[in-house]
GROMACS .gro file of C-alpha atoms in nm:
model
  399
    1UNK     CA    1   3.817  -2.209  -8.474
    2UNK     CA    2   3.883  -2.183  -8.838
    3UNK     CA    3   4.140  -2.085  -9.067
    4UNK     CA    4   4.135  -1.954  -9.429
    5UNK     CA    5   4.369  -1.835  -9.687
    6UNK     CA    6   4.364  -1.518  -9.715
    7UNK     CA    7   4.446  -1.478 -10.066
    8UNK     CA    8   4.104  -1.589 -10.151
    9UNK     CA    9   3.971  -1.287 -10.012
   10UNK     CA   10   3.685  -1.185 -10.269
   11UNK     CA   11   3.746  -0.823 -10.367
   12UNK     CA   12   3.367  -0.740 -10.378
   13UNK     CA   13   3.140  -0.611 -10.148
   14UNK     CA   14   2.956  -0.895  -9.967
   15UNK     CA   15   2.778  -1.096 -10.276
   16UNK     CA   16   2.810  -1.399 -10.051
   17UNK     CA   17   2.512  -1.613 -10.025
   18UNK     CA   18   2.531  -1.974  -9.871
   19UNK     CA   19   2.341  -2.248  -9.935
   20UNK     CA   20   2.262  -2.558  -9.684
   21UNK     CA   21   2.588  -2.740  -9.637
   22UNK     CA   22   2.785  -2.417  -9.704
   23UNK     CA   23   3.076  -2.352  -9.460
   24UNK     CA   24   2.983  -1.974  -9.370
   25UNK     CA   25   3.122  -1.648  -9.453
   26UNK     CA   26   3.503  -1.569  -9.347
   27UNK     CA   27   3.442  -1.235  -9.211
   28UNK     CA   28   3.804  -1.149  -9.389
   29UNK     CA   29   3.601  -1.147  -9.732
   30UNK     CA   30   3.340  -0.839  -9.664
   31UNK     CA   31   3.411  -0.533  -9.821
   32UNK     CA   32   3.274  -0.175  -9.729
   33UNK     CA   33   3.094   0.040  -9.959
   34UNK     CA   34   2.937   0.374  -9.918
   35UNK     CA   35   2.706   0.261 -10.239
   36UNK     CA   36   2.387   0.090 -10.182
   37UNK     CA   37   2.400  -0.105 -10.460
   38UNK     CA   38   2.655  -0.237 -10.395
   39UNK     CA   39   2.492  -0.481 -10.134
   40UNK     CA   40   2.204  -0.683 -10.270
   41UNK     CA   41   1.867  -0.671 -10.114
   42UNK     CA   42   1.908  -0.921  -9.856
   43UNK     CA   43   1.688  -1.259  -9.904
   44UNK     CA   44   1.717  -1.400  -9.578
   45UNK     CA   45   1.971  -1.681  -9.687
   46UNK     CA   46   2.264  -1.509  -9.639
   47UNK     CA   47   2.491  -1.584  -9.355
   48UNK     CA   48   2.448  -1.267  -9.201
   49UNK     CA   49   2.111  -1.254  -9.246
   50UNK     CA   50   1.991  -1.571  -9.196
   51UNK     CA   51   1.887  -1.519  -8.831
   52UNK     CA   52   1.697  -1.139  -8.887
   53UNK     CA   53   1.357  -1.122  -8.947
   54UNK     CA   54   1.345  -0.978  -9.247
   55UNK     CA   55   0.995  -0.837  -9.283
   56UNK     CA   56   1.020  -0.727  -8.902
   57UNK     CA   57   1.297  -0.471  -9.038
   58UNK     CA   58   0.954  -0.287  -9.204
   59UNK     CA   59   1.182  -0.197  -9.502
   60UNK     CA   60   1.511  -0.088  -9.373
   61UNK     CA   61   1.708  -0.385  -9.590
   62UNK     CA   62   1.511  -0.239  -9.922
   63UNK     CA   63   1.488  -0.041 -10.177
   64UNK     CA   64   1.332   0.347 -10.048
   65UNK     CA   65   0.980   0.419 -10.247
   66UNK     CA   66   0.973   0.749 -10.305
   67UNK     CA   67   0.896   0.982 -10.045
   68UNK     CA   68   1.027   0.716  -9.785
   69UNK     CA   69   1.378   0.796  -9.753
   70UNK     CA   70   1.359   1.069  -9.489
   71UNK     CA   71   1.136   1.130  -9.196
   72UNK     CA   72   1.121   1.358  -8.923
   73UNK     CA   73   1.013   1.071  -8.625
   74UNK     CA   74   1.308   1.132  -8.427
   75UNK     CA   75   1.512   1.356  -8.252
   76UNK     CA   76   1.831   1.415  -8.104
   77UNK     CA   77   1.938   1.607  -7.795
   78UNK     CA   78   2.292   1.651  -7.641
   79UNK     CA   79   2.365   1.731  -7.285
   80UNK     CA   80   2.766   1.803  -7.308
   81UNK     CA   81   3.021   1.796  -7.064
   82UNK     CA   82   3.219   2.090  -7.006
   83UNK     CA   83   3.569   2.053  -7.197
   84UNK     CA   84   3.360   1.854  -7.483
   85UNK     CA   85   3.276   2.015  -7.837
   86UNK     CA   86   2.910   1.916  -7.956
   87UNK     CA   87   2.816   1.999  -8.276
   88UNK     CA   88   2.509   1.930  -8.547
   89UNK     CA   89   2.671   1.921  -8.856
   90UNK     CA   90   2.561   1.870  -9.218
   91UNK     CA   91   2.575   1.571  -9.429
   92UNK     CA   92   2.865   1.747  -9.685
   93UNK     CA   93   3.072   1.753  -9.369
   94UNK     CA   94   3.426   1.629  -9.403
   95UNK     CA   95   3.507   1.437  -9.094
   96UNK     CA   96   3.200   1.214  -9.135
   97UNK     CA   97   3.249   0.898  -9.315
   98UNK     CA   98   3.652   0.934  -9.329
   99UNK     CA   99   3.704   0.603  -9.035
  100UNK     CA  100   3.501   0.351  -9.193
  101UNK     CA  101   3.309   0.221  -9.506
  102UNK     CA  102   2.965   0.025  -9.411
  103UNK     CA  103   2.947  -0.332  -9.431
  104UNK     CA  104   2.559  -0.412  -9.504
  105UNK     CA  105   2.299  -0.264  -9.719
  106UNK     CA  106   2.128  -0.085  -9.432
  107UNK     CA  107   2.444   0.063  -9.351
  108UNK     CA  108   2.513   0.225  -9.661
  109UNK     CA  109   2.162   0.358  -9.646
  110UNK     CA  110   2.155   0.495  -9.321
  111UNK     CA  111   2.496   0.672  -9.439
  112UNK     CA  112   2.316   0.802  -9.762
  113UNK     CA  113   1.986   0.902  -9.612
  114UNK     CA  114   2.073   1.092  -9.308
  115UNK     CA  115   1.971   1.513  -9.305
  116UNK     CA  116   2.218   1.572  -8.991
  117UNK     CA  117   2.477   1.461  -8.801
  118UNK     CA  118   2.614   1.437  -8.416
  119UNK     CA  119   2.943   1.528  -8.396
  120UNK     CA  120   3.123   1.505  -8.039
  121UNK     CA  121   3.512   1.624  -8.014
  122UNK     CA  122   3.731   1.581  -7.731
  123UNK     CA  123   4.027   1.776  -7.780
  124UNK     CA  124   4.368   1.626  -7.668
  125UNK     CA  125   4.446   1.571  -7.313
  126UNK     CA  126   4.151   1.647  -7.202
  127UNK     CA  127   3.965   1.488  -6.931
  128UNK     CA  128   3.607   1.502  -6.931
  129UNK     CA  129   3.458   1.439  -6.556
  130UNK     CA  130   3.077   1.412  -6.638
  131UNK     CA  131   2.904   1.173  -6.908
  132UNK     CA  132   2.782   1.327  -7.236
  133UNK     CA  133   2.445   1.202  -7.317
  134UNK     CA  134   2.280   1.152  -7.638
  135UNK     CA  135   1.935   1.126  -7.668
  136UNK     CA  136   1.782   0.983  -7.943
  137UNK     CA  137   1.413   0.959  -7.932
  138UNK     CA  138   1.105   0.804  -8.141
  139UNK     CA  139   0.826   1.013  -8.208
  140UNK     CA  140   0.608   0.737  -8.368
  141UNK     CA  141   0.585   0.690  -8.757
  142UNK     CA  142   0.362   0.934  -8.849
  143UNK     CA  143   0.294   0.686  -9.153
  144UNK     CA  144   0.382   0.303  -9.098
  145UNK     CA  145   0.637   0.293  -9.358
  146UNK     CA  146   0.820   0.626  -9.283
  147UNK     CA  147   1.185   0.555  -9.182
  148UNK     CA  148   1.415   0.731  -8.999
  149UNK     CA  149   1.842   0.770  -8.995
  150UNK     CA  150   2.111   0.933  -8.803
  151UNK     CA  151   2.502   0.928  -8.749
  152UNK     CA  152   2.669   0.962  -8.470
  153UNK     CA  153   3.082   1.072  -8.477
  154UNK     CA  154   3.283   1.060  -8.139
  155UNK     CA  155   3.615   1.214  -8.178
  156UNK     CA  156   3.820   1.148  -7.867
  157UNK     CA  157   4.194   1.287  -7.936
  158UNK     CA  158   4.535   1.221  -7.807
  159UNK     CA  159   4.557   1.128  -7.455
  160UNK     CA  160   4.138   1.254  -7.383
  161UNK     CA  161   3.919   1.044  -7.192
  162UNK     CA  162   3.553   1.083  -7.184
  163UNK     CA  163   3.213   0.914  -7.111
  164UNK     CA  164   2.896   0.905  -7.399
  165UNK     CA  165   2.590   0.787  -7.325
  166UNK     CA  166   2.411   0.701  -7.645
  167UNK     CA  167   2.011   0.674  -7.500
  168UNK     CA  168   1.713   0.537  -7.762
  169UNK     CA  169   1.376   0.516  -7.637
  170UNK     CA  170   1.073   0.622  -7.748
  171UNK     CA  171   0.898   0.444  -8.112
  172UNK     CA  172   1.068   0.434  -8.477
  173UNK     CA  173   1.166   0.281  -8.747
  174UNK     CA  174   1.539   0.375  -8.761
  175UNK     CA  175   1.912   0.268  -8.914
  176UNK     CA  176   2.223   0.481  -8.759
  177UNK     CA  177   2.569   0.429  -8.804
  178UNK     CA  178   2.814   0.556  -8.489
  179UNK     CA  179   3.182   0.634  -8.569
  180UNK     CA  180   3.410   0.615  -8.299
  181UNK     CA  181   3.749   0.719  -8.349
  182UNK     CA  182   4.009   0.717  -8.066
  183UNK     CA  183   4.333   0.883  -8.089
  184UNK     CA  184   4.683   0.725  -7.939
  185UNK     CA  185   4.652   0.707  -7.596
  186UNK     CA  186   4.280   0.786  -7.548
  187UNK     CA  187   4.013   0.631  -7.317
  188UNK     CA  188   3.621   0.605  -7.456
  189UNK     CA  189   3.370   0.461  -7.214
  190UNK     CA  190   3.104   0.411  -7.424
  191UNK     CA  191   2.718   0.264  -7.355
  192UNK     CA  192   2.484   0.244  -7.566
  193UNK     CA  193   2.101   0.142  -7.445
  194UNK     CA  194   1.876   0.049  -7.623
  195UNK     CA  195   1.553   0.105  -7.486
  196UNK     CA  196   1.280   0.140  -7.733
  197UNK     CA  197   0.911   0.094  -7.684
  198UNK     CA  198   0.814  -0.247  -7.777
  199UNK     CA  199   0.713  -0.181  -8.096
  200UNK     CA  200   1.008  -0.002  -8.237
  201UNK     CA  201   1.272  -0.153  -8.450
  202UNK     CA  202   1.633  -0.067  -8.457
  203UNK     CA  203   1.936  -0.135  -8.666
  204UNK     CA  204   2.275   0.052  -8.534
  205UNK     CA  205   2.609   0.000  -8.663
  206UNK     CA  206   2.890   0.137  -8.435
  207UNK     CA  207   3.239   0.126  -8.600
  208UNK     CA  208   3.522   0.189  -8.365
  209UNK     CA  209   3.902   0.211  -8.456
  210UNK     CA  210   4.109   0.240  -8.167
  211UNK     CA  211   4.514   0.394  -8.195
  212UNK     CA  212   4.803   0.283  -8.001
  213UNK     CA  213   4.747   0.275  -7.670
  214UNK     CA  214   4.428   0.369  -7.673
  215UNK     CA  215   4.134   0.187  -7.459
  216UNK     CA  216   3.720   0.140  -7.529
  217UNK     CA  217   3.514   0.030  -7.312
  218UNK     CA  218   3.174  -0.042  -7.455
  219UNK     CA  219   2.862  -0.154  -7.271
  220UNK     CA  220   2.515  -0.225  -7.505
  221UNK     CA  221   2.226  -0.263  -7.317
  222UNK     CA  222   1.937  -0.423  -7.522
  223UNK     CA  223   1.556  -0.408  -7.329
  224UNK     CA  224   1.327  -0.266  -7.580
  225UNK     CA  225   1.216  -0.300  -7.893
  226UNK     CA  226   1.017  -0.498  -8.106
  227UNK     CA  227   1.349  -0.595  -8.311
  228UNK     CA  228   1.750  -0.449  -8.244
  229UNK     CA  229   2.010  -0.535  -8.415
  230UNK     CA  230   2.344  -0.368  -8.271
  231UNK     CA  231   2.694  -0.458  -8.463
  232UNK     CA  232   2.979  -0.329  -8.313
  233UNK     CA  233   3.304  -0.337  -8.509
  234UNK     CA  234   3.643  -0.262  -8.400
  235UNK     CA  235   3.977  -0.205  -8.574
  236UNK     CA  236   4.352  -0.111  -8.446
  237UNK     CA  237   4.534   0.205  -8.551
  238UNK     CA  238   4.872   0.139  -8.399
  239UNK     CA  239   4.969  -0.134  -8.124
  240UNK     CA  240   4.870  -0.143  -7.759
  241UNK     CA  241   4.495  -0.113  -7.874
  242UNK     CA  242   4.246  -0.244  -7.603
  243UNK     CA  243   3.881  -0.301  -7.689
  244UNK     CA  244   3.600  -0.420  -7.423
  245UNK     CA  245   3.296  -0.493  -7.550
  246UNK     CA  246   3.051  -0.589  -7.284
  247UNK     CA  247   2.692  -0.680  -7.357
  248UNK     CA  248   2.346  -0.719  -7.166
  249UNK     CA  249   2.008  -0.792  -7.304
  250UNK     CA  250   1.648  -0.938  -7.146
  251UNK     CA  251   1.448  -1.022  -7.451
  252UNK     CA  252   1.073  -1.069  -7.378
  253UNK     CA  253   0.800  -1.230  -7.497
  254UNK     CA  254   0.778  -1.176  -7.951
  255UNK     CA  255   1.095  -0.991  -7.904
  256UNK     CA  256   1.424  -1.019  -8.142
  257UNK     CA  257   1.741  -0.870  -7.972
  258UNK     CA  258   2.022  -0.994  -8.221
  259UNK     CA  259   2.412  -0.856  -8.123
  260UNK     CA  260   2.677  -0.944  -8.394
  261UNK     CA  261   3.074  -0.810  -8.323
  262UNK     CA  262   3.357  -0.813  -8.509
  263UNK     CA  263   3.704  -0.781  -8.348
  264UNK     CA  264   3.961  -0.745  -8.652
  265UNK     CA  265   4.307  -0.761  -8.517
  266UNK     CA  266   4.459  -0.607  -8.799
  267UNK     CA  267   4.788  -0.526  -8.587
  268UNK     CA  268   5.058  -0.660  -8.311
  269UNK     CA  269   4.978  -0.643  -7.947
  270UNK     CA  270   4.646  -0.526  -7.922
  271UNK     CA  271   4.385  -0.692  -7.666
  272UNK     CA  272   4.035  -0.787  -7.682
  273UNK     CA  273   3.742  -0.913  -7.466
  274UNK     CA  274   3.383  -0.975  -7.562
  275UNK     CA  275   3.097  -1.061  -7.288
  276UNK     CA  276   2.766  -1.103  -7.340
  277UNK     CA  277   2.533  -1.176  -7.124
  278UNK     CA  278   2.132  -1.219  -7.179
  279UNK     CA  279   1.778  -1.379  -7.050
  280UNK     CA  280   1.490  -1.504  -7.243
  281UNK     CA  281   1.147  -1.489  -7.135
  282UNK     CA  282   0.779  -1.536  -7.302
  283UNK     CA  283   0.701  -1.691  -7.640
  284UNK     CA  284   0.869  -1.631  -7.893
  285UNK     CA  285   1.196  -1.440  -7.743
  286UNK     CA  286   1.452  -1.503  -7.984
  287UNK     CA  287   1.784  -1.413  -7.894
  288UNK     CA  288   2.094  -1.381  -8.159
  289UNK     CA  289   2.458  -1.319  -8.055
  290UNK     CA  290   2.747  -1.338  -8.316
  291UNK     CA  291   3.103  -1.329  -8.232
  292UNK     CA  292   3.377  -1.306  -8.502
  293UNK     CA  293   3.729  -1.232  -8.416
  294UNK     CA  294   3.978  -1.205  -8.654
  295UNK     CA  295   4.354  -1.206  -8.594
  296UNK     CA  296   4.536  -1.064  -8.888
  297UNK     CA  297   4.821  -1.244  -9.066
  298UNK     CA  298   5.174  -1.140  -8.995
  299UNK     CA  299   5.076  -1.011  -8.617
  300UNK     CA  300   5.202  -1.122  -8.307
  301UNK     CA  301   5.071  -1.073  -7.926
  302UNK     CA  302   4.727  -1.062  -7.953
  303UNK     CA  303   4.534  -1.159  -7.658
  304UNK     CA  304   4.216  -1.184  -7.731
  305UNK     CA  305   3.890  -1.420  -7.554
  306UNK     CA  306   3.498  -1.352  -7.654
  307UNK     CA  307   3.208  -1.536  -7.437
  308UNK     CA  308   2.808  -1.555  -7.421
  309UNK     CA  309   2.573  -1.667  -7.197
  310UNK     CA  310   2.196  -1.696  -7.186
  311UNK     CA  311   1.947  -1.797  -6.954
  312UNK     CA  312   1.648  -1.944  -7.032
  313UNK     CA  313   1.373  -1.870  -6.828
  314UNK     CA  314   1.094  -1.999  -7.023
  315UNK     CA  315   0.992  -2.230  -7.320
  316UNK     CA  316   0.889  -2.124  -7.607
  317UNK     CA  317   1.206  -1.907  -7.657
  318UNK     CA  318   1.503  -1.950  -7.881
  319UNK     CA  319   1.850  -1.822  -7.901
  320UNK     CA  320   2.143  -1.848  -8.126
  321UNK     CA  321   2.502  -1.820  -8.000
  322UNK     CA  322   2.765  -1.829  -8.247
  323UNK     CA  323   3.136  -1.767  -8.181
  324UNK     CA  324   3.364  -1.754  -8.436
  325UNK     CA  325   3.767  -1.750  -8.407
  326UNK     CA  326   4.010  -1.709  -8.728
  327UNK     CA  327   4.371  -1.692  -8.678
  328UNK     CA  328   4.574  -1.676  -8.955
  329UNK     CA  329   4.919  -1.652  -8.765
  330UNK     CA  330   5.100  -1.876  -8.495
  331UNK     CA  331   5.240  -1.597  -8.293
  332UNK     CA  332   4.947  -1.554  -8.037
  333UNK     CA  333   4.955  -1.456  -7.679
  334UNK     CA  334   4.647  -1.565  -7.614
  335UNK     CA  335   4.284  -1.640  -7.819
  336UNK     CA  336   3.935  -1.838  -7.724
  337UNK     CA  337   3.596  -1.834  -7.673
  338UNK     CA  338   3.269  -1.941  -7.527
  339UNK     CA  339   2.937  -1.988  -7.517
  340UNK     CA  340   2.667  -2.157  -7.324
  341UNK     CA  341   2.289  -2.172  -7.275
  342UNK     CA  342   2.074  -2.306  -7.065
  343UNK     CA  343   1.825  -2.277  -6.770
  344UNK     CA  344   1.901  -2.156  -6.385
  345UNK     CA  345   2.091  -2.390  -6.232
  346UNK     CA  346   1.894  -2.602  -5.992
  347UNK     CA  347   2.141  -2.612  -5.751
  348UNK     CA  348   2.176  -2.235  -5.691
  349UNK     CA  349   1.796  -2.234  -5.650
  350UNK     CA  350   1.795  -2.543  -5.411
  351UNK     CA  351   2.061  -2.346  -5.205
  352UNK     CA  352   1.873  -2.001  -5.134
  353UNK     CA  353   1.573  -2.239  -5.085
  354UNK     CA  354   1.709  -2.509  -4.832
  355UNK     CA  355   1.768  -2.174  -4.622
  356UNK     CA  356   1.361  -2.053  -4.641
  357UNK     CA  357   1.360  -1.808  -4.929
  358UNK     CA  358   1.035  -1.884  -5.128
  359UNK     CA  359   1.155  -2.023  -5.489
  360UNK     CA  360   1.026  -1.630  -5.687
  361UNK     CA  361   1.239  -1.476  -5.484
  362UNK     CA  362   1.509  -1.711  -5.488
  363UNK     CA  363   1.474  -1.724  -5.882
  364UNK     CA  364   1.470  -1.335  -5.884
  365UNK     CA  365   1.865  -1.345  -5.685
  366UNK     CA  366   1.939  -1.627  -5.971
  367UNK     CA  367   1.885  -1.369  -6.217
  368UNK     CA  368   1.976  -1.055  -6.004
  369UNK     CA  369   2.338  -1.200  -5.976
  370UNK     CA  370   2.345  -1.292  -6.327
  371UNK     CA  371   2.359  -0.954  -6.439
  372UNK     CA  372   2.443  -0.778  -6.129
  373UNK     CA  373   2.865  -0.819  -6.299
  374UNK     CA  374   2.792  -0.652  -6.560
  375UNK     CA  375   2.539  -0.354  -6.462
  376UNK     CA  376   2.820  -0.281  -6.127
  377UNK     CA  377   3.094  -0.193  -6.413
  378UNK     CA  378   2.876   0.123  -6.515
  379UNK     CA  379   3.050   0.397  -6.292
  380UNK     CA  380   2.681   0.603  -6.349
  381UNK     CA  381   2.473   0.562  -6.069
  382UNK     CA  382   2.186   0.633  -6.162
  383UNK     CA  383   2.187   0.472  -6.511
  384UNK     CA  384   2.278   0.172  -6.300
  385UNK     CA  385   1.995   0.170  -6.124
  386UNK     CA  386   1.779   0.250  -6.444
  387UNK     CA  387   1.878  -0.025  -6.581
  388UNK     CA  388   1.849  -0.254  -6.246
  389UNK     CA  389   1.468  -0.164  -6.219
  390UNK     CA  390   1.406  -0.215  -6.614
  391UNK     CA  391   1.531  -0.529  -6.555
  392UNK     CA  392   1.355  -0.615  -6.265
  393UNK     CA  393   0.982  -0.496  -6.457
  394UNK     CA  394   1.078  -0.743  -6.710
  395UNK     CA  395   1.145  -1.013  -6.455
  396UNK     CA  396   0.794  -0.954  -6.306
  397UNK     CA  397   0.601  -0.990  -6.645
  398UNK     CA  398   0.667  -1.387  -6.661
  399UNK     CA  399   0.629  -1.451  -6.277
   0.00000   0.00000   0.00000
């Protein structure tokens, strides 16, 4: 836990580079900007770089040659629920960009290089029964260094409630930003999976602000890929907020699956959980998740608690687990966090053992009931058990 003046807040957006010894980044400090220049090309010693592969981004973080900056690798189709408006808008407009400003240089670049836009509107008081799906989908590069962007905006108004499905697969090189804007008294469920072919890589942005009363549920599944990056970011429009953000990823062997949230609660009485859950496998898996919660100054009744937890299957992995708590008032309901890592617990395996299951299978229950919390919360059937038998083909690749 740490705490830091506000008043020192710098005013511009993210310079901040840190040196060894360097207490990092308050999260309080970064400003938005829809410039790119604003945000220098990232060198890799920056806080909130200093885990990401840089070159494995294939020039997402950089400056676009000429000819680069759009590409026609991927698609989007929307299967819509009755009651829900879907639209493919133009970049010019007006509802996109008005909930957030980005907070990185790839950010600001997705926002300034996308042709097109997915806009989904659920009017007020509307129940939607059946999940919207959005289907993003890799073509392959037709050259290496083509890259591709999109943005997402989910409107969900006054006293709606709604499912989106936000589906990647296939092979790019692609930067989105999602906008997710909930009126008072609203209900998102929201799940996002990312399921790429392996050599793919990924950088999504999903800003959420959240009005009085209003509840998300988010679920990011992470199982392709060669590299994802997913940074959720919420904000409160009025008290009463709630904000789940629930997260599973099995990264394999050369894989980087790296999940950083931010929970800014900005006013009273809003509530927050983070849970992220993930297993490592093969050489080279390297895992990254970064919690930051902030709870704003002046506020009062914030109950907040974020946790991680990673299993590791195999050597030659590595993960990084980084929770990070500022609280810049006393008047707290409730605030904490978590985070452990480790191997399957020898004792769970001796168990289902001492009763004659062979030790594979026993392993594979280990790991089954690991996840089995989080993948039983989808209410989707058969995205459930998508995701089951992904996980269990991953499982069977480091027997």
């Amino acid at each position: 836990m740490s705490a830091t003046n506000p008043t020192t807040a710098a005013s511009a957006p993210a310079p901040h580079s840190h040196g060894a010894g360097e207490l990092p980044i308050s999260r309080i400090d970064v400003r938005g900007s829809f410039d790119v220049t604003a945000f220098p090309v990232p060198s890799g010693r920056e806080e909130e770089w200093r885990f990401t592969p840089l070159r494995r981004l294939r020039g997402l973080h950089q400056d676009a040659a000429e000819g680069q900056e759009v590409s026609s690798d991927v698609t989007v189709e929307v299967t819509a629920a009755d009651g829900v408006v879907a639209e493919t808008v133009a970049r010019t407009d007006s509802r996109l960009g008005t909930s957030f400003l980005p907070t990185d240089r790839i950010s600001a670049r997705a926002y300034a290089s996308f042709t097109e836009a997915t806009v989904l509107t659920v009017p007020k008081e509307t129940e939607v029964a059946e999940p919207v799906t959005v289907k993003v989908t890799g073509h392959g590069p037709e050259r290496p260094e083509n890259r591709s962007f999109g943005h997402t905006l989910i409107n969900v108004e006054r006293h709606a409630s709604a499912t989106v499905v936000l589906d990647y697969s296939g092979s790019a090189v692609y930067a989105d930003n999602v906008e997710v804007v909930l009126g008072d008294g609203a209900r998102l469920t929201l799940i996002s999976l990312q399921d790429w072919d392996r050599g793919a890589a990924h950088v999504s942005h999903q800003y959420d602000r959240i009005g009085r009363d209003a509840t998300l549920r988010s679920f990011s599944v992470t199982l392709g890929g060669d590299l994802v990056r997913v940074s959720p970011s919420v904000r409160y429009d009025g008290p009463g907020g709630d904000a789940e953000l629930r997260g599973l990823y099995y990264t394999g062997a050369g894989q980087h699956h790296e999940h950083r949230s931010l929970i800014d609660h900005n006013v009273s009485r809003t509530r927050s959980r983070a849970d992220y859950k993930g297993a490592l496998s093969g050489a080279d898996a390297h895992a990254v998740w970064i919690g930051d919660v902030i709870i704003g100054e002046g506020t009062e009744g914030t109950d907040s608690y974020e946790h991680n937890h990673n299993l590791v299957l195999t050597d030659g992995t590595r993960v990084d687990s980084v929770p990070n708590l500022e609280i810049f008032t006393g008047e707290v309901e409730g605030a904490g966090h978590a985070s452990a890592s480790g191997r399957l617990d020898d004792v769970h395996l001796f168990y289902l053992q001492s009763r004659g299951i062979p030790a594979d299978e026993a392993r594979r229950l280990v790991i089954r009931g690991f996840f089995a919390e989080f993948i039983n919360r989808i209410e989707l059937p058969q995205l459930r058990q998508r995701i089951s038998d992904e996980v269990e083909e991953k499982l069977a690749e480091h027997e």
